[in-house]
N, CA, C and O atoms as a Tinker XYZ file with bonds, in Angstrom:
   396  protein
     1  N     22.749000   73.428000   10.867000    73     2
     2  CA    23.125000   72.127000   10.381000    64     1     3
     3  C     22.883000   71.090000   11.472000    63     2     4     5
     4  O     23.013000   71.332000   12.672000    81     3
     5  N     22.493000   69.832000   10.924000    73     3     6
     6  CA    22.071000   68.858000   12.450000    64     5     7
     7  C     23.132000   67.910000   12.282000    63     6     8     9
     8  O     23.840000   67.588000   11.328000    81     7
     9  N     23.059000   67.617000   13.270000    73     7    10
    10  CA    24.353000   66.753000   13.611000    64     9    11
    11  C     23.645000   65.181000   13.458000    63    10    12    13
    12  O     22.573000   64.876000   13.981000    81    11
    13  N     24.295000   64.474000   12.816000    73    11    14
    14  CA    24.126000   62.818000   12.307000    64    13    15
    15  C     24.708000   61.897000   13.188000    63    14    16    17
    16  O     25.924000   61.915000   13.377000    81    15
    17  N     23.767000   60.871000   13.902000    73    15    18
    18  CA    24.150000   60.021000   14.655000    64    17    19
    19  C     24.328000   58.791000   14.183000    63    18    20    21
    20  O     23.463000   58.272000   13.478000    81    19
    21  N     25.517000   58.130000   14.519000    73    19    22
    22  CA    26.061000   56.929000   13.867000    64    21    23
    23  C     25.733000   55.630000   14.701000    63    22    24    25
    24  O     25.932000   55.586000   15.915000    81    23
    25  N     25.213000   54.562000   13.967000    73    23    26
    26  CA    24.914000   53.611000   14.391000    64    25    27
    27  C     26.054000   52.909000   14.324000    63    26    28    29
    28  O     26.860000   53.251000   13.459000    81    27
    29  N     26.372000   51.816000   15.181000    73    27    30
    30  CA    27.228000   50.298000   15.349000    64    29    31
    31  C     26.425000   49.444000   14.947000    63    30    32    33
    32  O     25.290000   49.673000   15.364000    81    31
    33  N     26.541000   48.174000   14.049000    73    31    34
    34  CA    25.907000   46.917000   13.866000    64    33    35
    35  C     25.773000   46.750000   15.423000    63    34    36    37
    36  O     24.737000   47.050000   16.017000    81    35
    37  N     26.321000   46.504000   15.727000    73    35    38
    38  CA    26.867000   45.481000   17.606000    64    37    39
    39  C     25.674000   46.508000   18.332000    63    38    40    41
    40  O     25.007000   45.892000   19.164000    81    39
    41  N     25.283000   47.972000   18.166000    73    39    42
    42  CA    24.558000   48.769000   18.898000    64    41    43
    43  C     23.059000   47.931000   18.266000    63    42    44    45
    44  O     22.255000   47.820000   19.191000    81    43
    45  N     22.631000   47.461000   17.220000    73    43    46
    46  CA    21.754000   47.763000   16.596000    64    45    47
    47  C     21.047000   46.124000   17.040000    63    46    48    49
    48  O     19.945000   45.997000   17.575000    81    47
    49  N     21.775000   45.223000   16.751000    73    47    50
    50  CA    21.067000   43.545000   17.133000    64    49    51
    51  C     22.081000   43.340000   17.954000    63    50    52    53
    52  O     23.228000   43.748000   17.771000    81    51
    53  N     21.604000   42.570000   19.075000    73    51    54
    54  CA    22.264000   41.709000   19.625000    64    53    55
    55  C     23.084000   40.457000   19.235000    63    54    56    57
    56  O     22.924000   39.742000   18.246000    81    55
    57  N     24.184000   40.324000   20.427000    73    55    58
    58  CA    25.204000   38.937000   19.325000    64    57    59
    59  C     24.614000   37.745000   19.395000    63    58    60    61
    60  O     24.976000   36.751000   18.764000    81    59
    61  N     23.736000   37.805000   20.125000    73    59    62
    62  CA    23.133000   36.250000   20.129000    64    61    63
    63  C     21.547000   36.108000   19.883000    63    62    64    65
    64  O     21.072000   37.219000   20.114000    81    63
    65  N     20.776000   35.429000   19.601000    73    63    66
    66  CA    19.835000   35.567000   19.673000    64    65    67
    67  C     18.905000   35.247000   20.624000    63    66    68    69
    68  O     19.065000   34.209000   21.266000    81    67
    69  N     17.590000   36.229000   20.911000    73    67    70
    70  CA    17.309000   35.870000   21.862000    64    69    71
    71  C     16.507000   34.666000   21.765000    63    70    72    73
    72  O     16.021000   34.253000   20.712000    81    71
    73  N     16.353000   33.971000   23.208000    73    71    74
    74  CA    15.576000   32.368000   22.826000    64    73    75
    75  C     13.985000   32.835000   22.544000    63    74    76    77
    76  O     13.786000   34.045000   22.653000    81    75
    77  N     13.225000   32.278000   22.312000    73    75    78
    78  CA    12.192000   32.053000   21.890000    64    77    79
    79  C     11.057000   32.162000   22.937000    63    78    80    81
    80  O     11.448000   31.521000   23.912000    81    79
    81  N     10.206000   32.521000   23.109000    73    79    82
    82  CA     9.184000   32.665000   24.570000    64    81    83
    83  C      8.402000   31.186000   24.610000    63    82    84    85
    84  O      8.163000   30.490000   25.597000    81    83
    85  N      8.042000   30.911000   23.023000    73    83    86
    86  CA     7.584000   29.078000   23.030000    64    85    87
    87  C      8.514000   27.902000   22.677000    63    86    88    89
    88  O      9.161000   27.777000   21.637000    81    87
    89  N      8.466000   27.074000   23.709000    73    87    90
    90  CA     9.125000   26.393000   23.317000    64    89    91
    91  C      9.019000   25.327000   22.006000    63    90    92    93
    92  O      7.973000   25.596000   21.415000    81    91
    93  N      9.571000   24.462000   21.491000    73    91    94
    94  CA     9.436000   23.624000   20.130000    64    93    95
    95  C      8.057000   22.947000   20.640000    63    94    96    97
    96  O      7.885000   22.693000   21.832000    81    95
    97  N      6.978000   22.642000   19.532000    73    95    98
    98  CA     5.817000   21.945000   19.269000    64    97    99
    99  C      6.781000   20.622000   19.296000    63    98   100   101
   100  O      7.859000   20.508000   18.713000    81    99
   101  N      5.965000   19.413000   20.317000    73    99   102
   102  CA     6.054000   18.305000   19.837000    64   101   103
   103  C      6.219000   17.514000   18.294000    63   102   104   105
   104  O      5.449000   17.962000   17.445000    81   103
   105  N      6.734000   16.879000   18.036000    73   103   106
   106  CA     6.383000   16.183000   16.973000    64   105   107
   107  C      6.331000   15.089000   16.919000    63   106   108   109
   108  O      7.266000   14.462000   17.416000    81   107
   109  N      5.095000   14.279000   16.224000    73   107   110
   110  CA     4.325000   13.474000   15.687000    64   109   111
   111  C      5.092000   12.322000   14.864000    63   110   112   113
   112  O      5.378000   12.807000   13.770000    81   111
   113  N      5.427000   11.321000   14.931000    73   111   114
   114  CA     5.646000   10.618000   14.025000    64   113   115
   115  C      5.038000    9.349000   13.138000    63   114   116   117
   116  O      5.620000    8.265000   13.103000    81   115
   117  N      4.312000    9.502000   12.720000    73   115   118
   118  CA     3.094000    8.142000   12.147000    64   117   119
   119  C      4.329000    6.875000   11.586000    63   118   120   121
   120  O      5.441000    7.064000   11.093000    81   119
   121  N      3.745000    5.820000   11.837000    73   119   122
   122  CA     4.188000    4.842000   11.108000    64   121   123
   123  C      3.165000    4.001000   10.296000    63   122   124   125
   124  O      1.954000    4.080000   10.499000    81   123
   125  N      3.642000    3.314000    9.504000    73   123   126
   126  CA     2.684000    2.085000    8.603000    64   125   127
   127  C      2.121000    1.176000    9.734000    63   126   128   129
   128  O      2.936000    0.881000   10.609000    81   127
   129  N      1.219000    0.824000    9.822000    73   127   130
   130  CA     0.701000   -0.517000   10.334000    64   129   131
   131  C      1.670000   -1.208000   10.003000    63   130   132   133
   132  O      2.327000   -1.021000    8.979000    81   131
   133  N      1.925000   -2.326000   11.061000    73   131   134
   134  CA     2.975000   -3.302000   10.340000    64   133   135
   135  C      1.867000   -4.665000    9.436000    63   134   136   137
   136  O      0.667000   -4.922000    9.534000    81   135
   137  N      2.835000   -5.192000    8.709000    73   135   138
   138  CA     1.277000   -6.616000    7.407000    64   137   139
   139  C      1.339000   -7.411000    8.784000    63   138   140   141
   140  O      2.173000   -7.693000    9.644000    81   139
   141  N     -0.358000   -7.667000    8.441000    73   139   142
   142  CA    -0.873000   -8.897000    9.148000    64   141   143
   143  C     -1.316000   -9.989000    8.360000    63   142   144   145
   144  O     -2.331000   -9.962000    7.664000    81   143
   145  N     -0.555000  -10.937000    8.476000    73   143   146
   146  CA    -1.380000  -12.506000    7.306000    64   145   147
   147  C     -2.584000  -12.667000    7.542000    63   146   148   149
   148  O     -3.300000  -13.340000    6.801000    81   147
   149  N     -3.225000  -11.777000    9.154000    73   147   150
   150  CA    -4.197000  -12.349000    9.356000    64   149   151
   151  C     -5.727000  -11.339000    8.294000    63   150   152   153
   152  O     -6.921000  -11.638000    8.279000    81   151
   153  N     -5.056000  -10.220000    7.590000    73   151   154
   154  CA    -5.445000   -9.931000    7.135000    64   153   155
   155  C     -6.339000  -10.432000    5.392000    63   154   156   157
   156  O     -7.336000  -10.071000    4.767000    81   155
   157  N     -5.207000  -11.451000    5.230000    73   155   158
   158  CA    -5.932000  -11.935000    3.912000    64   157   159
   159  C     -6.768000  -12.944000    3.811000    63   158   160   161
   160  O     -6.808000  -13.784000    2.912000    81   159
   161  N     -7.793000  -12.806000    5.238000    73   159   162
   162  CA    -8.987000  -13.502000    5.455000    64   161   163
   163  C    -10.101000  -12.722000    5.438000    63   162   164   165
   164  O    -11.017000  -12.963000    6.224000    81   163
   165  N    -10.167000  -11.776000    4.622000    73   163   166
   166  CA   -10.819000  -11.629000    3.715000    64   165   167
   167  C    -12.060000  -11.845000    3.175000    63   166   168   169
   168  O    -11.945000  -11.946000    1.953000    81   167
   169  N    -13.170000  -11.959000    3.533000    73   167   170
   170  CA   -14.399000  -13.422000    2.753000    64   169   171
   171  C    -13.882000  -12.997000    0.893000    63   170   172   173
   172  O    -13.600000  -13.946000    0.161000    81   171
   173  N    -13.835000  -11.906000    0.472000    73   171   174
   174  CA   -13.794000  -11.714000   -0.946000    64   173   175
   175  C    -12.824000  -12.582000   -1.451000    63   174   176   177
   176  O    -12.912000  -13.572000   -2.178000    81   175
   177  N    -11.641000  -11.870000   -0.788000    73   175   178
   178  CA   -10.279000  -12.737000   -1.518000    64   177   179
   179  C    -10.541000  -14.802000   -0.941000    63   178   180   181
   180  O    -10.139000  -15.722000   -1.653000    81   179
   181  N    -11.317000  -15.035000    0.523000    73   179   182
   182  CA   -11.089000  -16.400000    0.447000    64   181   183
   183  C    -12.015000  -17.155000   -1.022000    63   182   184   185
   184  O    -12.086000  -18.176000   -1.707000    81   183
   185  N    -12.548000  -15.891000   -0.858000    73   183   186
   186  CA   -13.730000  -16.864000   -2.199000    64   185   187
   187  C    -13.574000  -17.095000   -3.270000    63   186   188   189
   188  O    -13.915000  -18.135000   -3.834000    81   187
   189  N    -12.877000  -15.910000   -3.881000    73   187   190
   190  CA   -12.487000  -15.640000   -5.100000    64   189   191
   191  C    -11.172000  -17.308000   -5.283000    63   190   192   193
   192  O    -11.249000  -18.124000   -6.201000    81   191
   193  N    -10.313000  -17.344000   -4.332000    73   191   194
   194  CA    -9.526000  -18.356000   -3.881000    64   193   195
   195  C     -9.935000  -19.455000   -4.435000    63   194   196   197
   196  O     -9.478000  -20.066000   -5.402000    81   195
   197  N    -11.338000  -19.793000   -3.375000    73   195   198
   198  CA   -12.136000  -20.926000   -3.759000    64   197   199
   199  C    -12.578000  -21.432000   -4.798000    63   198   200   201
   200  O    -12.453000  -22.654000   -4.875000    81   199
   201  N    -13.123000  -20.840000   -5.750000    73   199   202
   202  CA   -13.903000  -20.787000   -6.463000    64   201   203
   203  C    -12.333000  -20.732000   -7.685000    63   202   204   205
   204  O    -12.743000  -20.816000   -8.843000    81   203
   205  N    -11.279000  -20.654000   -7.638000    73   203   206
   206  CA   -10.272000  -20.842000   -8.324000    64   205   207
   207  C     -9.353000  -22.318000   -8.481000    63   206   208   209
   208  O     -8.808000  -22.898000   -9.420000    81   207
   209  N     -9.528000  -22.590000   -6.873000    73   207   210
   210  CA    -8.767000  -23.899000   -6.542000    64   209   211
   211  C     -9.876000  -24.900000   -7.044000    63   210   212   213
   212  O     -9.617000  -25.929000   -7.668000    81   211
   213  N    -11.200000  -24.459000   -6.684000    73   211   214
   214  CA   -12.352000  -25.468000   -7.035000    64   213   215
   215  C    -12.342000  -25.885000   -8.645000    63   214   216   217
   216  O    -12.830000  -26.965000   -8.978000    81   215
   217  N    -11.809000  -25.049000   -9.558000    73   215   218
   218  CA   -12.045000  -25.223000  -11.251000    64   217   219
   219  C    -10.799000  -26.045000  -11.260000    63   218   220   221
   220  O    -10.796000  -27.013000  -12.021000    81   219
   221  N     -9.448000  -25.746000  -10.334000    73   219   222
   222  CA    -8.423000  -26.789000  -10.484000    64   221   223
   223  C     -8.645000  -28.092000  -10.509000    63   222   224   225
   224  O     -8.243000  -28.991000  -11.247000    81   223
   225  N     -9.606000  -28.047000   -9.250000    73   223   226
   226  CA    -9.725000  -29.349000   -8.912000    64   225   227
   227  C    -10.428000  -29.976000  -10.025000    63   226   228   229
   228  O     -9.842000  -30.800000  -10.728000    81   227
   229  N    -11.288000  -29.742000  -10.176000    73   227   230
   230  CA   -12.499000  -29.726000  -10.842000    64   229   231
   231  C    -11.631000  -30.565000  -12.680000    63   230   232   233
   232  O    -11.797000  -31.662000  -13.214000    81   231
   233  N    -10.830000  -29.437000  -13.035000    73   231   234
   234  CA   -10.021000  -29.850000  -14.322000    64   233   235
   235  C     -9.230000  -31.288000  -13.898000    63   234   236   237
   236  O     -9.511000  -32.224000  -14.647000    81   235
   237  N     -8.300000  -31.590000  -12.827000    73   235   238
   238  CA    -7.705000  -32.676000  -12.641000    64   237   239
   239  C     -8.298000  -33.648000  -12.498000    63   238   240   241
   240  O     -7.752000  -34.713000  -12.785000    81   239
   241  N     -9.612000  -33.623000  -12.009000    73   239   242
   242  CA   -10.782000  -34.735000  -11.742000    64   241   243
   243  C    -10.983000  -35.106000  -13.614000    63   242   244   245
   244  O    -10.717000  -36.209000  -14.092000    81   243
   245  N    -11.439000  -34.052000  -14.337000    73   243   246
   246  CA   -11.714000  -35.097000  -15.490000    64   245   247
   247  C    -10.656000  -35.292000  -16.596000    63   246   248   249
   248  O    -10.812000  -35.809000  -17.703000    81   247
   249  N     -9.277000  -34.634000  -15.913000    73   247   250
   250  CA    -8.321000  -35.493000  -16.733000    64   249   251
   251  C     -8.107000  -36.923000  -16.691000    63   250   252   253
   252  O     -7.968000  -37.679000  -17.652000    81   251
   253  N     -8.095000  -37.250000  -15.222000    73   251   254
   254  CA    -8.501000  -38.552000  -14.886000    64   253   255
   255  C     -9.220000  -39.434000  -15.505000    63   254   256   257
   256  O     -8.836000  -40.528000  -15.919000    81   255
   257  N    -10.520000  -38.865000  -15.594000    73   255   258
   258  CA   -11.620000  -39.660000  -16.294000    64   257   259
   259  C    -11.047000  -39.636000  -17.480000    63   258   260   261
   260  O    -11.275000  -40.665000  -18.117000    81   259
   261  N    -10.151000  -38.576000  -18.222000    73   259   262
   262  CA    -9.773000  -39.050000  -19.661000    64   261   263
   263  C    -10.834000  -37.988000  -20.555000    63   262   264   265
   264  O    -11.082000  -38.359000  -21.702000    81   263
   265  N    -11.221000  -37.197000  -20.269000    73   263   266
   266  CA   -12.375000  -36.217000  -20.993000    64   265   267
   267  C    -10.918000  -35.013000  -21.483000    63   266   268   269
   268  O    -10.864000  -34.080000  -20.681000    81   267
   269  N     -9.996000  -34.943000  -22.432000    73   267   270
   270  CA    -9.218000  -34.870000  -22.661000    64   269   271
   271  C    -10.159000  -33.123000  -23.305000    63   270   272   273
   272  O     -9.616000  -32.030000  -23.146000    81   271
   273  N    -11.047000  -33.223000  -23.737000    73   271   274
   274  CA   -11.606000  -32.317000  -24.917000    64   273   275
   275  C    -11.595000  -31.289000  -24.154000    63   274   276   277
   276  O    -10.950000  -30.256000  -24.336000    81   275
   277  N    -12.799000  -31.712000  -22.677000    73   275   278
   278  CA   -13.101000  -30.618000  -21.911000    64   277   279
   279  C    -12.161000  -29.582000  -21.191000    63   278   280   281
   280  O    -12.291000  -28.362000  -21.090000    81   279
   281  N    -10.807000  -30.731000  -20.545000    73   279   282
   282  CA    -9.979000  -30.231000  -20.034000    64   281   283
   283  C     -9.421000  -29.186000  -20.930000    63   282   284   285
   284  O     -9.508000  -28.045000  -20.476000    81   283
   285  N     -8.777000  -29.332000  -22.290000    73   283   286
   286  CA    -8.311000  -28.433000  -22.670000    64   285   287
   287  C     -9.008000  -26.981000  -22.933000    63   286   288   289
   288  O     -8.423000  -25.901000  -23.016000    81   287
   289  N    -10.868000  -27.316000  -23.078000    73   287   290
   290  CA   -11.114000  -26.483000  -22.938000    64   289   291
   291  C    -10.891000  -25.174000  -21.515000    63   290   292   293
   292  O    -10.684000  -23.967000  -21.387000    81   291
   293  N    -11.111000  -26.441000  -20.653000    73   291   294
   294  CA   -10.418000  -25.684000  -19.519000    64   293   295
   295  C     -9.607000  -24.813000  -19.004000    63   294   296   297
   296  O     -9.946000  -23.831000  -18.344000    81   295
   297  N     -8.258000  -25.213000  -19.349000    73   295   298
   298  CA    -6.911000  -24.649000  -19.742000    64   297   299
   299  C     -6.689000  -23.639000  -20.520000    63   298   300   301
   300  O     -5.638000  -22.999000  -20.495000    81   299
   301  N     -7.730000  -23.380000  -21.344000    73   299   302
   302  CA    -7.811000  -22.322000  -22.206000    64   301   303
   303  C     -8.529000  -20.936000  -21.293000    63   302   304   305
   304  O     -7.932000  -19.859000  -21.286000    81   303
   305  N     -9.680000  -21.091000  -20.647000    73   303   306
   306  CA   -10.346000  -20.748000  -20.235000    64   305   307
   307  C     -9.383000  -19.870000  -18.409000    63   306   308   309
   308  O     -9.433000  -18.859000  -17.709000    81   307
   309  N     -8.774000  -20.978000  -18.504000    73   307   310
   310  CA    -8.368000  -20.275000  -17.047000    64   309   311
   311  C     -6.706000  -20.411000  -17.464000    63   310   312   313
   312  O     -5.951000  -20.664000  -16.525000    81   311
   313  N     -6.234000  -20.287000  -18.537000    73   311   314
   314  CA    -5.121000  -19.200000  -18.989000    64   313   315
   315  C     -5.487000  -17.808000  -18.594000    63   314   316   317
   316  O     -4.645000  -17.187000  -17.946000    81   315
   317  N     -6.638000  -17.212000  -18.892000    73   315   318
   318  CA    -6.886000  -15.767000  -18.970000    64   317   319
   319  C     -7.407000  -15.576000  -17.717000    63   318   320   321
   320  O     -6.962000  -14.537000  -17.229000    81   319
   321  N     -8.352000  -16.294000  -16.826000    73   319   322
   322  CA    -9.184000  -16.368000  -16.288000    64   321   323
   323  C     -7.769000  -15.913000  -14.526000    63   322   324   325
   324  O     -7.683000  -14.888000  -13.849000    81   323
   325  N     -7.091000  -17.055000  -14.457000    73   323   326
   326  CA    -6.140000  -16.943000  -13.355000    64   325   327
   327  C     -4.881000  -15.865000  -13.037000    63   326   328   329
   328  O     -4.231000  -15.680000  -12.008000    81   327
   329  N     -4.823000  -15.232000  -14.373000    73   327   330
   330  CA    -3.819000  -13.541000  -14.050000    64   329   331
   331  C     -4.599000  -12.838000  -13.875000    63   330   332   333
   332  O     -4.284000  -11.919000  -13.120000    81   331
   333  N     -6.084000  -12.823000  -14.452000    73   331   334
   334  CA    -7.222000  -11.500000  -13.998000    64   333   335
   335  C     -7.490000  -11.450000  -12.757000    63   334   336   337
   336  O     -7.632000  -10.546000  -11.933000    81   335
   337  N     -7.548000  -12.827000  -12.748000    73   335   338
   338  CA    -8.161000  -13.165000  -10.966000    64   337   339
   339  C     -7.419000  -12.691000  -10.445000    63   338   340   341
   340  O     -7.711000  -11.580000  -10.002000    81   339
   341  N     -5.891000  -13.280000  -10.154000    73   339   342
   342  CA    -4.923000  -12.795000   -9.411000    64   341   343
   343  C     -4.653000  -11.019000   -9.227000    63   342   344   345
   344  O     -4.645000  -10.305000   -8.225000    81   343
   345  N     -4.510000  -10.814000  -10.236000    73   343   346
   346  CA    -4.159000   -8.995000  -10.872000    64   345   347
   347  C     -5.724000   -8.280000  -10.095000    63   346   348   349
   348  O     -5.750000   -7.110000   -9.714000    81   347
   349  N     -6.758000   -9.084000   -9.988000    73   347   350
   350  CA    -8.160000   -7.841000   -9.375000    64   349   351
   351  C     -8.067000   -8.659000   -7.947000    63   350   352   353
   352  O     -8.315000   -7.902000   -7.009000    81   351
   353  N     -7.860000   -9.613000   -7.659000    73   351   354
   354  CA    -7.707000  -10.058000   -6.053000    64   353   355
   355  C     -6.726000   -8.926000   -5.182000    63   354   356   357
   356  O     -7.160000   -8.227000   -4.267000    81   355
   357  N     -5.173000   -8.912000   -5.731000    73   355   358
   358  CA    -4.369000   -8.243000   -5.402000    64   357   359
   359  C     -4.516000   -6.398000   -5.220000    63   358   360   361
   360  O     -3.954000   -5.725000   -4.355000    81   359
   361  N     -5.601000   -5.807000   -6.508000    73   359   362
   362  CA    -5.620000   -4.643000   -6.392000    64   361   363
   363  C     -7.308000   -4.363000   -5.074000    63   362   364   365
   364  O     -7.703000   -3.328000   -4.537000    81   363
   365  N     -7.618000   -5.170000   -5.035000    73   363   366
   366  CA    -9.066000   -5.560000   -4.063000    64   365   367
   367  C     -8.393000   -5.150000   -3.085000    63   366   368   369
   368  O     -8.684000   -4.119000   -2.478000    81   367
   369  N     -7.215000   -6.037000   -2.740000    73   367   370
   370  CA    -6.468000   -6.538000   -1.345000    64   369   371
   371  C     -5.740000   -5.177000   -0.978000    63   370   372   373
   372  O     -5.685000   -4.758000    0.178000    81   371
   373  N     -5.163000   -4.500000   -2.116000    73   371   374
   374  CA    -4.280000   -3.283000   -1.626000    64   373   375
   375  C     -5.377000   -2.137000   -1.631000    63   374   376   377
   376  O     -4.856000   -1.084000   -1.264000    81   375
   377  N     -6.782000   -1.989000   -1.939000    73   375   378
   378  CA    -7.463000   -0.958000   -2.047000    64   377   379
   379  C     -8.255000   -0.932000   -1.278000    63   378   380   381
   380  O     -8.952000    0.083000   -1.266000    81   379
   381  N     -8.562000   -2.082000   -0.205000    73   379   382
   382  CA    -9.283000   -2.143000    1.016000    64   381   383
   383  C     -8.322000   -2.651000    2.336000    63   382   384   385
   384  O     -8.926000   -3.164000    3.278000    81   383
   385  N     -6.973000   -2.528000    2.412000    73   383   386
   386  CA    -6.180000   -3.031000    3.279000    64   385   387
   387  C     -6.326000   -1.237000    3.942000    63   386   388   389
   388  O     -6.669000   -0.361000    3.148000    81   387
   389  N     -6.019000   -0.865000    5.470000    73   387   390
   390  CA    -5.776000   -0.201000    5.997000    64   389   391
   391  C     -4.558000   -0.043000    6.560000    63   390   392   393
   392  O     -4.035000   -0.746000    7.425000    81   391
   393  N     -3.885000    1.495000    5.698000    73   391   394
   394  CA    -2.350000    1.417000    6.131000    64   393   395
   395  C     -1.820000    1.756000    7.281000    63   394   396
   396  O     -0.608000    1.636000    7.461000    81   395
């Protein structure tokens, strides 16, 4: 008959653990770029700008003159014309900005 040897938990692992031979990997922390205003100089977005403020102008000049017909055509025209602009300027601006 063989004789059975009894283990202790406490015989089997140690109470503490042992430390580690590497120490912790650095870590990395990225941040956002912080916004630069100087960023929304742009040539696309100044132009697109331009070429927006220019039809403003452009409409107030012949209200003046009293061309009442054209203007409203106007107004009609850049109802639709000035949320598109705005709405594809803005997705331009966030899809070529670097974060």
């Amino acid at each position: 008959m063989r004789k059975t040897k009894g283990f202790t938990f406490h015989n089997i692992s140690p109470p503490f653990p042992k430390p580690s031979l590497t120490g912790p990997r650095p870590f990395r922390a990225y941040s956002f770029v912080p916004f630069s205003p100087l960023a929304m100089l742009d040539p696309t977005i100044l132009a697109i700008g331009g070429i927006v403020l220019g039809i403003a102008i452009i409409e107030r000049i012949l209200e003046r003159w009293g061309v009442i017909d054209l203007v409203d055509q106007f107004a009609k025209v850049m109802r639709f014309i000035l949320p598109v602009t705005f709405y594809g300027a803005l997705f331009y601006f966030l899809a070529t900005f670097m974060f």
